[in-house]
Each structure stands twice: as structure tokens, then as C-alpha cells.
Amino acid sequence: MSTSSASAPDALPPLSAADFRFYNRLAEHMEFYHNMLRSTWDQLYAGTAPGSRLKPTQLINLGLHFCRHLEGHHNIEEAEWFPVLGKKMEAFRSKGFAKEQHKEMHKGLERLIPHLTECQLGHRELRREEVREIMDSFAKVLWTHLDDEVKELGADNMRKYWSKEEMRRFPF
């Protein structure tokens, strides 16, 4: 009869509820902002459907709002969060998944922003299907990123890299 452990030898002990909340705070913070992005994306995407009741100006303004929000969110992450987290976590370093996903999303934004701006200025007629096609070009990476980043910041992962004292010193 062989003996085997139910968990890996280097498995960490279960967290208390209080420790879980402590280690999970960045994931909760990020999930809050990501949910706002998801909600705006869903409204915008619904507005690109044939027969949508969203007026063209509303669609354009909502789309530009989404783009500004996503760009601003990424700017804060890359300037403030990633340099700190990247000290110990590969995912947040220059070649980590988070920055690579940001680059892919920004390819979509680099198409969507000028498209919507041209529509706003009257240089192009708004065609909802064109906006939808641009959104589809980066939807998968966006939604994957929103989930991956929160998972990476979750309690079970954060405690692998950071002590509570180190996390208390985070500037965010």
C-alpha cells in the first residue's frame, strides 16, 4: 500500500476568512473596475445591433467613453501597479500576459477611437456593423484579460508571492 498526500508538498495552508479578504483586496478592487468596463462594453455592443434604439450620437459618445476609460485604466495599471507587482510576479512584467494583452487591446482601440471620432465630426457615416466588427476584433482578448488579471490578483495567488507586510506597503 502506498501513501500519498492529498495536496502537493508545497501547498499552502488554508487561509482564514480575514486573511482571504486581506490577500484578495486587489482582486476585488480590480473586479470593481473591470465590471464597469464589462457593463459599458455590453451597452456599446448592444447598441451596434441592427434596430438598436441607441441614437448614433449616444453610441458614439458611449464608445468614446469606453475607450477613454479603458485607456485610463491601463495607464494607471502600467504606471502604478505593474512596476510594483512585476517585482515578484511574471504576469505583470514587460513580457508578461497583462502587458501583452494590453497591447492587443490597444490595437483595437487604435481602430475604434479614430472611427468613432470621424463619425462624431461628421467625416464618416456611423455604420453600426462597422463598429461591431472593430469591437469583435479585440473582444476575446479584452474579456480574457478582464478575467485573467483578477484571477492573478486573487488571494490564493497573491499569498504565493507577497507577505502581508509587503502588501501593506503597496502604494495602491
GROMACS .gro file of N, CA and C in nm:
model
  516
    1MET      N    1   0.085  -0.118   0.000
    1MET     CA    2   0.000   0.000   0.000
    1MET      C    3   0.089   0.124   0.000
    2SER      N    4   0.063   0.215  -0.090
    2SER     CA    5   0.143   0.337  -0.097
    2SER      C    6   0.072   0.449  -0.023
    3THR      N    7   0.152   0.538   0.027
    3THR     CA    8   0.093   0.654   0.094
    3THR      C    9   0.110   0.773   0.003
    4SER      N   10   0.009   0.853  -0.005
    4SER     CA   11   0.017   0.975  -0.087
    4SER      C   12  -0.052   1.088  -0.015
    5SER      N   13  -0.003   1.202  -0.040
    5SER     CA   14  -0.060   1.322   0.022
    5SER      C   15  -0.175   1.372  -0.063
    6ALA      N   16  -0.278   1.424   0.000
    6ALA     CA   17  -0.392   1.478  -0.073
    6ALA      C   18  -0.357   1.608  -0.142
    7SER      N   19  -0.253   1.674  -0.093
    7SER     CA   20  -0.214   1.800  -0.155
    7SER      C   21  -0.066   1.797  -0.187
    8ALA      N   22  -0.024   1.886  -0.271
    8ALA     CA   23   0.116   1.895  -0.310
    8ALA      C   24   0.201   1.928  -0.187
    9PRO      N   25   0.327   1.882  -0.186
    9PRO     CA   26   0.411   1.907  -0.069
    9PRO      C   27   0.430   2.054  -0.036
   10ASP      N   28   0.428   2.140  -0.135
   10ASP     CA   29   0.449   2.282  -0.110
   10ASP      C   30   0.318   2.361  -0.104
   11ALA      N   31   0.206   2.290  -0.088
   11ALA     CA   32   0.077   2.357  -0.081
   11ALA      C   33   0.070   2.442   0.046
   12LEU      N   34   0.011   2.557   0.031
   12LEU     CA   35  -0.003   2.648   0.145
   12LEU      C   36  -0.125   2.608   0.228
   13PRO      N   37  -0.122   2.635   0.356
   13PRO     CA   38  -0.238   2.603   0.440
   13PRO      C   39  -0.357   2.691   0.402
   14PRO      N   40  -0.477   2.647   0.434
   14PRO     CA   41  -0.595   2.729   0.403
   14PRO      C   42  -0.587   2.865   0.473
   15LEU      N   43  -0.644   2.963   0.408
   15LEU     CA   44  -0.648   3.099   0.466
   15LEU      C   45  -0.769   3.113   0.557
   16SER      N   46  -0.754   3.189   0.662
   16SER     CA   47  -0.870   3.226   0.743
   16SER      C   48  -0.954   3.323   0.658
   17ALA      N   49  -1.076   3.344   0.699
   17ALA     CA   50  -1.163   3.438   0.625
   17ALA      C   51  -1.101   3.577   0.622
   18ALA      N   52  -1.044   3.619   0.732
   18ALA     CA   53  -0.982   3.753   0.739
   18ALA      C   54  -0.860   3.762   0.648
   19ASP      N   55  -0.778   3.658   0.648
   19ASP     CA   56  -0.660   3.659   0.561
   19ASP      C   57  -0.700   3.653   0.414
   20PHE      N   58  -0.804   3.576   0.384
   20PHE     CA   59  -0.852   3.571   0.246
   20PHE      C   60  -0.893   3.711   0.201
   21ARG      N   61  -0.970   3.782   0.282
   21ARG     CA   62  -1.013   3.918   0.247
   21ARG      C   63  -0.892   4.008   0.227
   22PHE      N   64  -0.793   3.995   0.314
   22PHE     CA   65  -0.673   4.077   0.304
   22PHE      C   66  -0.601   4.051   0.172
   23TYR      N   67  -0.574   3.925   0.143
   23TYR     CA   68  -0.500   3.891   0.022
   23TYR      C   69  -0.582   3.910  -0.105
   24ASN      N   70  -0.711   3.913  -0.092
   24ASN     CA   71  -0.799   3.924  -0.210
   24ASN      C   72  -0.838   4.068  -0.242
   25ARG      N   73  -0.793   4.164  -0.164
   25ARG     CA   74  -0.841   4.302  -0.181
   25ARG      C   75  -0.808   4.360  -0.318
   26LEU      N   76  -0.692   4.328  -0.374
   26LEU     CA   77  -0.659   4.383  -0.507
   26LEU      C   78  -0.748   4.322  -0.614
   27ALA      N   79  -0.779   4.194  -0.600
   27ALA     CA   80  -0.869   4.129  -0.696
   27ALA      C   81  -1.008   4.194  -0.690
   28GLU      N   82  -1.055   4.221  -0.569
   28GLU     CA   83  -1.186   4.285  -0.554
   28GLU      C   84  -1.185   4.426  -0.612
   29HIS      N   85  -1.079   4.498  -0.587
   29HIS     CA   86  -1.063   4.633  -0.641
   29HIS      C   87  -1.065   4.629  -0.794
   30MET      N   88  -0.988   4.538  -0.850
   30MET     CA   89  -0.980   4.527  -0.996
   30MET      C   90  -1.113   4.481  -1.054
   31GLU      N   91  -1.178   4.388  -0.988
   31GLU     CA   92  -1.307   4.338  -1.036
   31GLU      C   93  -1.410   4.451  -1.044
   32PHE      N   94  -1.406   4.543  -0.949
   32PHE     CA   95  -1.496   4.659  -0.950
   32PHE      C   96  -1.480   4.737  -1.080
   33TYR      N   97  -1.356   4.771  -1.114
   33TYR     CA   98  -1.332   4.848  -1.237
   33TYR      C   99  -1.359   4.765  -1.361
   34HIS      N  100  -1.323   4.641  -1.358
   34HIS     CA  101  -1.348   4.556  -1.473
   34HIS      C  102  -1.497   4.538  -1.497
   35ASN      N  103  -1.577   4.532  -1.391
   35ASN     CA  104  -1.721   4.521  -1.409
   35ASN      C  105  -1.780   4.646  -1.474
   36MET      N  106  -1.724   4.762  -1.443
   36MET     CA  107  -1.770   4.884  -1.511
   36MET      C  108  -1.736   4.877  -1.659
   37LEU      N  109  -1.617   4.829  -1.692
   37LEU     CA  110  -1.579   4.815  -1.832
   37LEU      C  111  -1.668   4.713  -1.902
   38ARG      N  112  -1.696   4.602  -1.836
   38ARG     CA  113  -1.784   4.500  -1.895
   38ARG      C  114  -1.922   4.558  -1.924
   39SER      N  115  -1.975   4.632  -1.827
   39SER     CA  116  -2.108   4.690  -1.843
   39SER      C  117  -2.113   4.788  -1.960
   40THR      N  118  -2.014   4.874  -1.969
   40THR     CA  119  -2.011   4.971  -2.078
   40THR      C  120  -1.993   4.900  -2.211
   41TRP      N  121  -1.905   4.800  -2.215
   41TRP     CA  122  -1.886   4.722  -2.338
   41TRP      C  123  -2.019   4.659  -2.381
   42ASP      N  124  -2.090   4.597  -2.287
   42ASP     CA  125  -2.217   4.532  -2.320
   42ASP      C  126  -2.319   4.632  -2.375
   43GLN      N  127  -2.327   4.750  -2.315
   43GLN     CA  128  -2.418   4.853  -2.364
   43GLN      C  129  -2.379   4.897  -2.505
   44LEU      N  130  -2.249   4.918  -2.524
   44LEU     CA  131  -2.200   4.960  -2.655
   44LEU      C  132  -2.225   4.852  -2.759
   45TYR      N  133  -2.194   4.729  -2.725
   45TYR     CA  134  -2.211   4.619  -2.820
   45TYR      C  135  -2.359   4.603  -2.857
   46ALA      N  136  -2.447   4.613  -2.758
   46ALA     CA  137  -2.591   4.606  -2.784
   46ALA      C  138  -2.634   4.720  -2.876
   47GLY      N  139  -2.570   4.834  -2.861
   47GLY     CA  140  -2.601   4.949  -2.946
   47GLY      C  141  -2.559   4.933  -3.090
   48THR      N  142  -2.474   4.834  -3.118
   48THR     CA  143  -2.432   4.810  -3.256
   48THR      C  144  -2.525   4.714  -3.329
   49ALA      N  145  -2.620   4.657  -3.257
   49ALA     CA  146  -2.712   4.560  -3.317
   49ALA      C  147  -2.810   4.632  -3.410
   50PRO      N  148  -2.848   4.565  -3.519
   50PRO     CA  149  -2.949   4.625  -3.606
   50PRO      C  150  -3.077   4.652  -3.525
   51GLY      N  151  -3.135   4.767  -3.547
   51GLY     CA  152  -3.258   4.802  -3.477
   51GLY      C  153  -3.237   4.854  -3.336
   52SER      N  154  -3.114   4.877  -3.296
   52SER     CA  155  -3.087   4.930  -3.163
   52SER      C  156  -3.154   5.066  -3.148
   53ARG      N  157  -3.205   5.092  -3.030
   53ARG     CA  158  -3.270   5.221  -3.004
   53ARG      C  159  -3.170   5.329  -2.965
   54LEU      N  160  -3.045   5.293  -2.947
   54LEU     CA  161  -2.942   5.389  -2.913
   54LEU      C  162  -2.921   5.483  -3.032
   55LYS      N  163  -2.934   5.612  -3.007
   55LYS     CA  164  -2.914   5.710  -3.113
   55LYS      C  165  -2.768   5.710  -3.155
   56PRO      N  166  -2.739   5.745  -3.280
   56PRO     CA  167  -2.600   5.747  -3.325
   56PRO      C  168  -2.508   5.829  -3.234
   57THR      N  169  -2.554   5.947  -3.192
   57THR     CA  170  -2.467   6.028  -3.105
   57THR      C  171  -2.444   5.960  -2.970
   58GLN      N  172  -2.546   5.890  -2.920
   58GLN     CA  173  -2.530   5.817  -2.794
   58GLN      C  174  -2.429   5.703  -2.810
   59LEU      N  175  -2.438   5.633  -2.922
   59LEU     CA  176  -2.346   5.523  -2.949
   59LEU      C  177  -2.203   5.574  -2.959
   60ILE      N  178  -2.184   5.681  -3.032
   60ILE     CA  179  -2.050   5.740  -3.048
   60ILE      C  180  -1.995   5.785  -2.913
   61ASN      N  181  -2.076   5.858  -2.837
   61ASN     CA  182  -2.030   5.907  -2.706
   61ASN      C  183  -2.000   5.793  -2.610
   62LEU      N  184  -2.085   5.691  -2.610
   62LEU     CA  185  -2.062   5.576  -2.524
   62LEU      C  186  -1.934   5.503  -2.566
   63GLY      N  187  -1.914   5.490  -2.696
   63GLY     CA  188  -1.793   5.423  -2.745
   63GLY      C  189  -1.667   5.498  -2.708
   64LEU      N  190  -1.669   5.629  -2.723
   64LEU     CA  191  -1.551   5.708  -2.687
   64LEU      C  192  -1.529   5.707  -2.535
   65HIS      N  193  -1.637   5.707  -2.459
   65HIS     CA  194  -1.626   5.696  -2.313
   65HIS      C  195  -1.558   5.563  -2.276
   66PHE      N  196  -1.603   5.455  -2.338
   66PHE     CA  197  -1.542   5.324  -2.311
   66PHE      C  198  -1.393   5.327  -2.342
   67CYS      N  199  -1.358   5.381  -2.457
   67CYS     CA  200  -1.217   5.385  -2.498
   67CYS      C  201  -1.133   5.465  -2.400
   68ARG      N  202  -1.183   5.582  -2.358
   68ARG     CA  203  -1.109   5.665  -2.262
   68ARG      C  204  -1.094   5.593  -2.127
   69HIS      N  205  -1.200   5.528  -2.085
   69HIS     CA  206  -1.198   5.456  -1.958
   69HIS      C  207  -1.096   5.342  -1.963
   70LEU      N  208  -1.098   5.264  -2.070
   70LEU     CA  209  -1.005   5.152  -2.082
   70LEU      C  210  -0.861   5.202  -2.091
   71GLU      N  211  -0.838   5.305  -2.171
   71GLU     CA  212  -0.702   5.361  -2.182
   71GLU      C  213  -0.654   5.415  -2.047
   72GLY      N  214  -0.739   5.488  -1.978
   72GLY     CA  215  -0.701   5.543  -1.848
   72GLY      C  216  -0.672   5.434  -1.747
   73HIS      N  217  -0.755   5.331  -1.748
   73HIS     CA  218  -0.736   5.217  -1.658
   73HIS      C  219  -0.601   5.151  -1.684
   74HIS      N  220  -0.571   5.129  -1.811
   74HIS     CA  221  -0.443   5.066  -1.846
   74HIS      C  222  -0.325   5.156  -1.812
   75ASN      N  223  -0.340   5.286  -1.832
   75ASN     CA  224  -0.231   5.378  -1.799
   75ASN      C  225  -0.198   5.373  -1.650
   76ILE      N  226  -0.300   5.369  -1.567
   76ILE     CA  227  -0.279   5.360  -1.422
   76ILE      C  228  -0.213   5.227  -1.386
   77GLU      N  229  -0.264   5.119  -1.442
   77GLU     CA  230  -0.205   4.988  -1.413
   77GLU      C  231  -0.058   4.984  -1.451
   78GLU      N  232  -0.028   5.030  -1.572
   78GLU     CA  233   0.110   5.019  -1.622
   78GLU      C  234   0.205   5.115  -1.551
   79ALA      N  235   0.155   5.228  -1.504
   79ALA     CA  236   0.241   5.325  -1.435
   79ALA      C  237   0.255   5.295  -1.287
   80GLU      N  238   0.150   5.245  -1.224
   80GLU     CA  239   0.150   5.233  -1.079
   80GLU      C  240   0.149   5.088  -1.028
   81TRP      N  241   0.067   5.004  -1.087
   81TRP     CA  242   0.051   4.868  -1.035
   81TRP      C  243   0.158   4.773  -1.088
   82PHE      N  244   0.176   4.770  -1.219
   82PHE     CA  245   0.264   4.669  -1.279
   82PHE      C  246   0.409   4.680  -1.231
   83PRO      N  247   0.466   4.800  -1.217
   83PRO     CA  248   0.605   4.805  -1.169
   83PRO      C  249   0.622   4.742  -1.030
   84VAL      N  250   0.524   4.759  -0.944
   84VAL     CA  251   0.531   4.701  -0.809
   84VAL      C  252   0.507   4.550  -0.816
   85LEU      N  253   0.398   4.510  -0.879
   85LEU     CA  254   0.364   4.368  -0.886
   85LEU      C  255   0.467   4.288  -0.964
   86GLY      N  256   0.522   4.350  -1.068
   86GLY     CA  257   0.619   4.283  -1.153
   86GLY      C  258   0.750   4.249  -1.084
   87LYS      N  259   0.774   4.307  -0.969
   87LYS     CA  260   0.896   4.273  -0.894
   87LYS      C  261   0.899   4.125  -0.856
   88LYS      N  262   0.781   4.068  -0.837
   88LYS     CA  263   0.774   3.927  -0.797
   88LYS      C  264   0.687   3.842  -0.890
   89MET      N  265   0.602   3.906  -0.969
   89MET     CA  266   0.504   3.832  -1.048
   89MET      C  267   0.531   3.851  -1.197
   90GLU      N  268   0.564   3.742  -1.262
   90GLU     CA  269   0.596   3.744  -1.405
   90GLU      C  270   0.482   3.804  -1.488
   91ALA      N  271   0.359   3.777  -1.450
   91ALA     CA  272   0.243   3.822  -1.527
   91ALA      C  273   0.240   3.972  -1.548
   92PHE      N  274   0.304   4.048  -1.460
   92PHE     CA  275   0.296   4.194  -1.466
   92PHE      C  276   0.426   4.258  -1.514
   93ARG      N  277   0.518   4.177  -1.561
   93ARG     CA  278   0.643   4.230  -1.618
   93ARG      C  279   0.621   4.268  -1.763
   94SER      N  280   0.722   4.329  -1.824
   94SER     CA  281   0.707   4.383  -1.960
   94SER      C  282   0.666   4.277  -2.062
   95LYS      N  283   0.705   4.153  -2.045
   95LYS     CA  284   0.666   4.047  -2.138
   95LYS      C  285   0.561   3.954  -2.078
   96GLY      N  286   0.504   3.993  -1.967
   96GLY     CA  287   0.401   3.913  -1.903
   96GLY      C  288   0.268   3.924  -1.975
   97PHE      N  289   0.176   3.836  -1.940
   97PHE     CA  290   0.048   3.832  -2.011
   97PHE      C  291  -0.029   3.964  -2.002
   98ALA      N  292  -0.023   4.032  -1.890
   98ALA     CA  293  -0.105   4.153  -1.873
   98ALA      C  294  -0.067   4.261  -1.974
   99LYS      N  295   0.062   4.290  -1.986
   99LYS     CA  296   0.105   4.394  -2.080
   99LYS      C  297   0.085   4.349  -2.224
  100GLU      N  298   0.106   4.221  -2.251
  100GLU     CA  299   0.085   4.170  -2.387
  100GLU      C  300  -0.063   4.181  -2.425
  101GLN      N  301  -0.151   4.150  -2.332
  101GLN     CA  302  -0.294   4.165  -2.359
  101GLN      C  303  -0.331   4.312  -2.378
  102HIS      N  304  -0.272   4.400  -2.300
  102HIS     CA  305  -0.296   4.543  -2.317
  102HIS      C  306  -0.260   4.585  -2.460
  103LYS      N  307  -0.145   4.540  -2.508
  103LYS     CA  308  -0.102   4.575  -2.644
  103LYS      C  309  -0.204   4.530  -2.747
  104GLU      N  310  -0.255   4.409  -2.731
  104GLU     CA  311  -0.355   4.357  -2.825
  104GLU      C  312  -0.485   4.438  -2.819
  105MET      N  313  -0.528   4.472  -2.699
  105MET     CA  314  -0.650   4.553  -2.685
  105MET      C  315  -0.631   4.690  -2.749
  106HIS      N  316  -0.513   4.747  -2.733
  106HIS     CA  317  -0.488   4.880  -2.787
  106HIS      C  318  -0.485   4.882  -2.939
  107LYS      N  319  -0.457   4.769  -3.001
  107LYS     CA  320  -0.469   4.761  -3.147
  107LYS      C  321  -0.615   4.785  -3.187
  108GLY      N  322  -0.706   4.729  -3.110
  108GLY     CA  323  -0.848   4.752  -3.136
  108GLY      C  324  -0.888   4.895  -3.108
  109LEU      N  325  -0.838   4.951  -2.997
  109LEU     CA  326  -0.868   5.091  -2.965
  109LEU      C  327  -0.813   5.185  -3.071
  110GLU      N  328  -0.697   5.152  -3.126
  110GLU     CA  329  -0.637   5.235  -3.230
  110GLU      C  330  -0.720   5.237  -3.357
  111ARG      N  331  -0.810   5.143  -3.373
  111ARG     CA  332  -0.906   5.144  -3.484
  111ARG      C  333  -1.037   5.209  -3.441
  112LEU      N  334  -1.082   5.178  -3.320
  112LEU     CA  335  -1.214   5.224  -3.275
  112LEU      C  336  -1.218   5.374  -3.250
  113ILE      N  337  -1.118   5.428  -3.184
  113ILE     CA  338  -1.119   5.571  -3.150
  113ILE      C  339  -1.125   5.658  -3.275
  114PRO      N  340  -1.036   5.639  -3.373
  114PRO     CA  341  -1.046   5.724  -3.493
  114PRO      C  342  -1.177   5.704  -3.568
  115HIS      N  343  -1.225   5.581  -3.571
  115HIS     CA  344  -1.351   5.554  -3.640
  115HIS      C  345  -1.465   5.634  -3.577
  116LEU      N  346  -1.477   5.624  -3.445
  116LEU     CA  347  -1.584   5.696  -3.376
  116LEU      C  348  -1.564   5.847  -3.382
  117THR      N  349  -1.441   5.892  -3.377
  117THR     CA  350  -1.412   6.036  -3.385
  117THR      C  351  -1.452   6.090  -3.522
  118GLU      N  352  -1.421   6.016  -3.627
  118GLU     CA  353  -1.462   6.058  -3.761
  118GLU      C  354  -1.614   6.066  -3.772
  119CYS      N  355  -1.682   5.971  -3.710
  119CYS     CA  356  -1.829   5.975  -3.710
  119CYS      C  357  -1.879   6.096  -3.632
  120GLN      N  358  -1.817   6.123  -3.519
  120GLN     CA  359  -1.857   6.235  -3.435
  120GLN      C  360  -1.840   6.368  -3.509
  121LEU      N  361  -1.733   6.378  -3.585
  121LEU     CA  362  -1.704   6.502  -3.659
  121LEU      C  363  -1.782   6.513  -3.790
  122GLY      N  364  -1.855   6.409  -3.824
  122GLY     CA  365  -1.933   6.411  -3.947
  122GLY      C  366  -1.852   6.377  -4.072
  123HIS      N  367  -1.732   6.326  -4.056
  123HIS     CA  368  -1.648   6.288  -4.170
  123HIS      C  369  -1.679   6.148  -4.219
  124ARG      N  370  -1.756   6.076  -4.143
  124ARG     CA  371  -1.791   5.938  -4.178
  124ARG      C  372  -1.931   5.911  -4.124
  125GLU      N  373  -2.008   5.837  -4.199
  125GLU     CA  374  -2.141   5.797  -4.153
  125GLU      C  375  -2.126   5.681  -4.055
  126LEU      N  376  -2.199   5.687  -3.945
  126LEU     CA  377  -2.194   5.578  -3.848
  126LEU      C  378  -2.264   5.456  -3.906
  127ARG      N  379  -2.191   5.349  -3.914
  127ARG     CA  380  -2.246   5.220  -3.953
  127ARG      C  381  -2.221   5.125  -3.836
  128ARG      N  382  -2.331   5.087  -3.774
  128ARG     CA  383  -2.321   5.006  -3.652
  128ARG      C  384  -2.244   4.877  -3.675
  129GLU      N  385  -2.262   4.818  -3.792
  129GLU     CA  386  -2.193   4.692  -3.819
  129GLU      C  387  -2.041   4.710  -3.827
  130GLU      N  388  -1.996   4.829  -3.867
  130GLU     CA  389  -1.852   4.856  -3.870
  130GLU      C  390  -1.797   4.868  -3.728
  131VAL      N  391  -1.872   4.934  -3.642
  131VAL     CA  392  -1.830   4.946  -3.502
  131VAL      C  393  -1.825   4.806  -3.440
  132ARG      N  394  -1.926   4.725  -3.467
  132ARG     CA  395  -1.930   4.589  -3.413
  132ARG      C  396  -1.811   4.508  -3.463
  133GLU      N  397  -1.776   4.522  -3.589
  133GLU     CA  398  -1.663   4.447  -3.646
  133GLU      C  399  -1.533   4.486  -3.576
  134ILE      N  400  -1.515   4.614  -3.550
  134ILE     CA  401  -1.395   4.659  -3.478
  134ILE      C  402  -1.395   4.602  -3.336
  135MET      N  403  -1.509   4.609  -3.270
  135MET     CA  404  -1.518   4.555  -3.134
  135MET      C  405  -1.489   4.405  -3.132
  136ASP      N  406  -1.542   4.334  -3.231
  136ASP     CA  407  -1.518   4.190  -3.238
  136ASP      C  408  -1.369   4.158  -3.253
  137SER      N  409  -1.294   4.250  -3.313
  137SER     CA  410  -1.151   4.225  -3.338
  137SER      C  411  -1.069   4.217  -3.209
  138PHE      N  412  -1.120   4.274  -3.100
  138PHE     CA  413  -1.044   4.264  -2.974
  138PHE      C  414  -1.130   4.219  -2.855
  139ALA      N  415  -1.249   4.171  -2.883
  139ALA     CA  416  -1.338   4.125  -2.776
  139ALA      C  417  -1.278   4.009  -2.698
  140LYS      N  418  -1.225   3.911  -2.768
  140LYS     CA  419  -1.174   3.792  -2.699
  140LYS      C  420  -1.061   3.827  -2.603
  141VAL      N  421  -0.965   3.906  -2.650
  141VAL     CA  422  -0.853   3.941  -2.563
  141VAL      C  423  -0.899   4.029  -2.447
  142LEU      N  424  -0.996   4.117  -2.471
  142LEU     CA  425  -1.048   4.202  -2.365
  142LEU      C  426  -1.111   4.117  -2.254
  143TRP      N  427  -1.204   4.030  -2.292
  143TRP     CA  428  -1.275   3.951  -2.192
  143TRP      C  429  -1.182   3.853  -2.121
  144THR      N  430  -1.088   3.796  -2.194
  144THR     CA  431  -0.990   3.707  -2.132
  144THR      C  432  -0.907   3.784  -2.030
  145HIS      N  433  -0.864   3.902  -2.069
  145HIS     CA  434  -0.781   3.985  -1.981
  145HIS      C  435  -0.856   4.024  -1.854
  146LEU      N  436  -0.980   4.064  -1.868
  146LEU     CA  437  -1.057   4.106  -1.751
  146LEU      C  438  -1.065   3.993  -1.648
  147ASP      N  439  -1.077   3.870  -1.696
  147ASP     CA  440  -1.081   3.755  -1.606
  147ASP      C  441  -0.942   3.717  -1.554
  148ASP      N  442  -0.844   3.712  -1.646
  148ASP     CA  443  -0.708   3.668  -1.608
  148ASP      C  444  -0.646   3.759  -1.503
  149GLU      N  445  -0.663   3.887  -1.520
  149GLU     CA  446  -0.600   3.982  -1.429
  149GLU      C  447  -0.656   3.968  -1.287
  150VAL      N  448  -0.787   3.953  -1.277
  150VAL     CA  449  -0.849   3.937  -1.146
  150VAL      C  450  -0.804   3.805  -1.082
  151LYS      N  451  -0.798   3.700  -1.162
  151LYS     CA  452  -0.752   3.571  -1.110
  151LYS      C  453  -0.608   3.582  -1.059
  152GLU      N  454  -0.523   3.650  -1.134
  152GLU     CA  455  -0.383   3.666  -1.095
  152GLU      C  456  -0.371   3.743  -0.963
  153LEU      N  457  -0.464   3.834  -0.938
  153LEU     CA  458  -0.461   3.915  -0.816
  153LEU      C  459  -0.539   3.852  -0.701
  154GLY      N  460  -0.594   3.734  -0.724
  154GLY     CA  461  -0.672   3.666  -0.621
  154GLY      C  462  -0.588   3.622  -0.502
  155ALA      N  463  -0.654   3.602  -0.391
  155ALA     CA  464  -0.588   3.570  -0.264
  155ALA      C  465  -0.496   3.450  -0.274
  156ASP      N  466  -0.542   3.342  -0.335
  156ASP     CA  467  -0.461   3.221  -0.340
  156ASP      C  468  -0.333   3.240  -0.419
  157ASN      N  469  -0.335   3.330  -0.516
  157ASN     CA  470  -0.213   3.357  -0.592
  157ASN      C  471  -0.126   3.462  -0.524
  158MET      N  472  -0.187   3.568  -0.475
  158MET     CA  473  -0.108   3.676  -0.414
  158MET      C  474  -0.025   3.626  -0.296
  159ARG      N  475  -0.079   3.538  -0.216
  159ARG     CA  476  -0.004   3.493  -0.099
  159ARG      C  477   0.115   3.406  -0.134
  160LYS      N  478   0.120   3.357  -0.259
  160LYS     CA  479   0.238   3.282  -0.304
  160LYS      C  480   0.358   3.375  -0.320
  161TYR      N  481   0.331   3.502  -0.348
  161TYR     CA  482   0.436   3.597  -0.382
  161TYR      C  483   0.465   3.700  -0.274
  162TRP      N  484   0.363   3.735  -0.197
  162TRP     CA  485   0.374   3.851  -0.109
  162TRP      C  486   0.339   3.816   0.035
  163SER      N  487   0.412   3.875   0.127
  163SER     CA  488   0.376   3.865   0.268
  163SER      C  489   0.270   3.973   0.295
  164LYS      N  490   0.203   3.959   0.406
  164LYS     CA  491   0.105   4.061   0.443
  164LYS      C  492   0.173   4.196   0.463
  165GLU      N  493   0.290   4.195   0.522
  165GLU     CA  494   0.364   4.320   0.544
  165GLU      C  495   0.399   4.387   0.411
  166GLU      N  496   0.442   4.309   0.314
  166GLU     CA  497   0.474   4.365   0.182
  166GLU      C  498   0.349   4.426   0.119
  167MET      N  499   0.239   4.356   0.130
  167MET     CA  500   0.115   4.407   0.070
  167MET      C  501   0.067   4.534   0.141
  168ARG      N  502   0.090   4.544   0.269
  168ARG     CA  503   0.052   4.666   0.341
  168ARG      C  504   0.129   4.787   0.287
  169ARG      N  505   0.247   4.765   0.235
  169ARG     CA  506   0.329   4.875   0.184
  169ARG      C  507   0.299   4.910   0.038
  170PHE      N  508   0.211   4.835  -0.027
  170PHE     CA  509   0.176   4.869  -0.165
  170PHE      C  510   0.123   5.012  -0.169
  171PRO      N  511   0.161   5.090  -0.269
  171PRO     CA  512   0.114   5.229  -0.277
  171PRO      C  513  -0.027   5.242  -0.335
  172PHE      N  514  -0.096   5.133  -0.351
  172PHE     CA  515  -0.232   5.135  -0.406
  172PHE      C  516  -0.322   5.047  -0.323
   0.00000   0.00000   0.00000
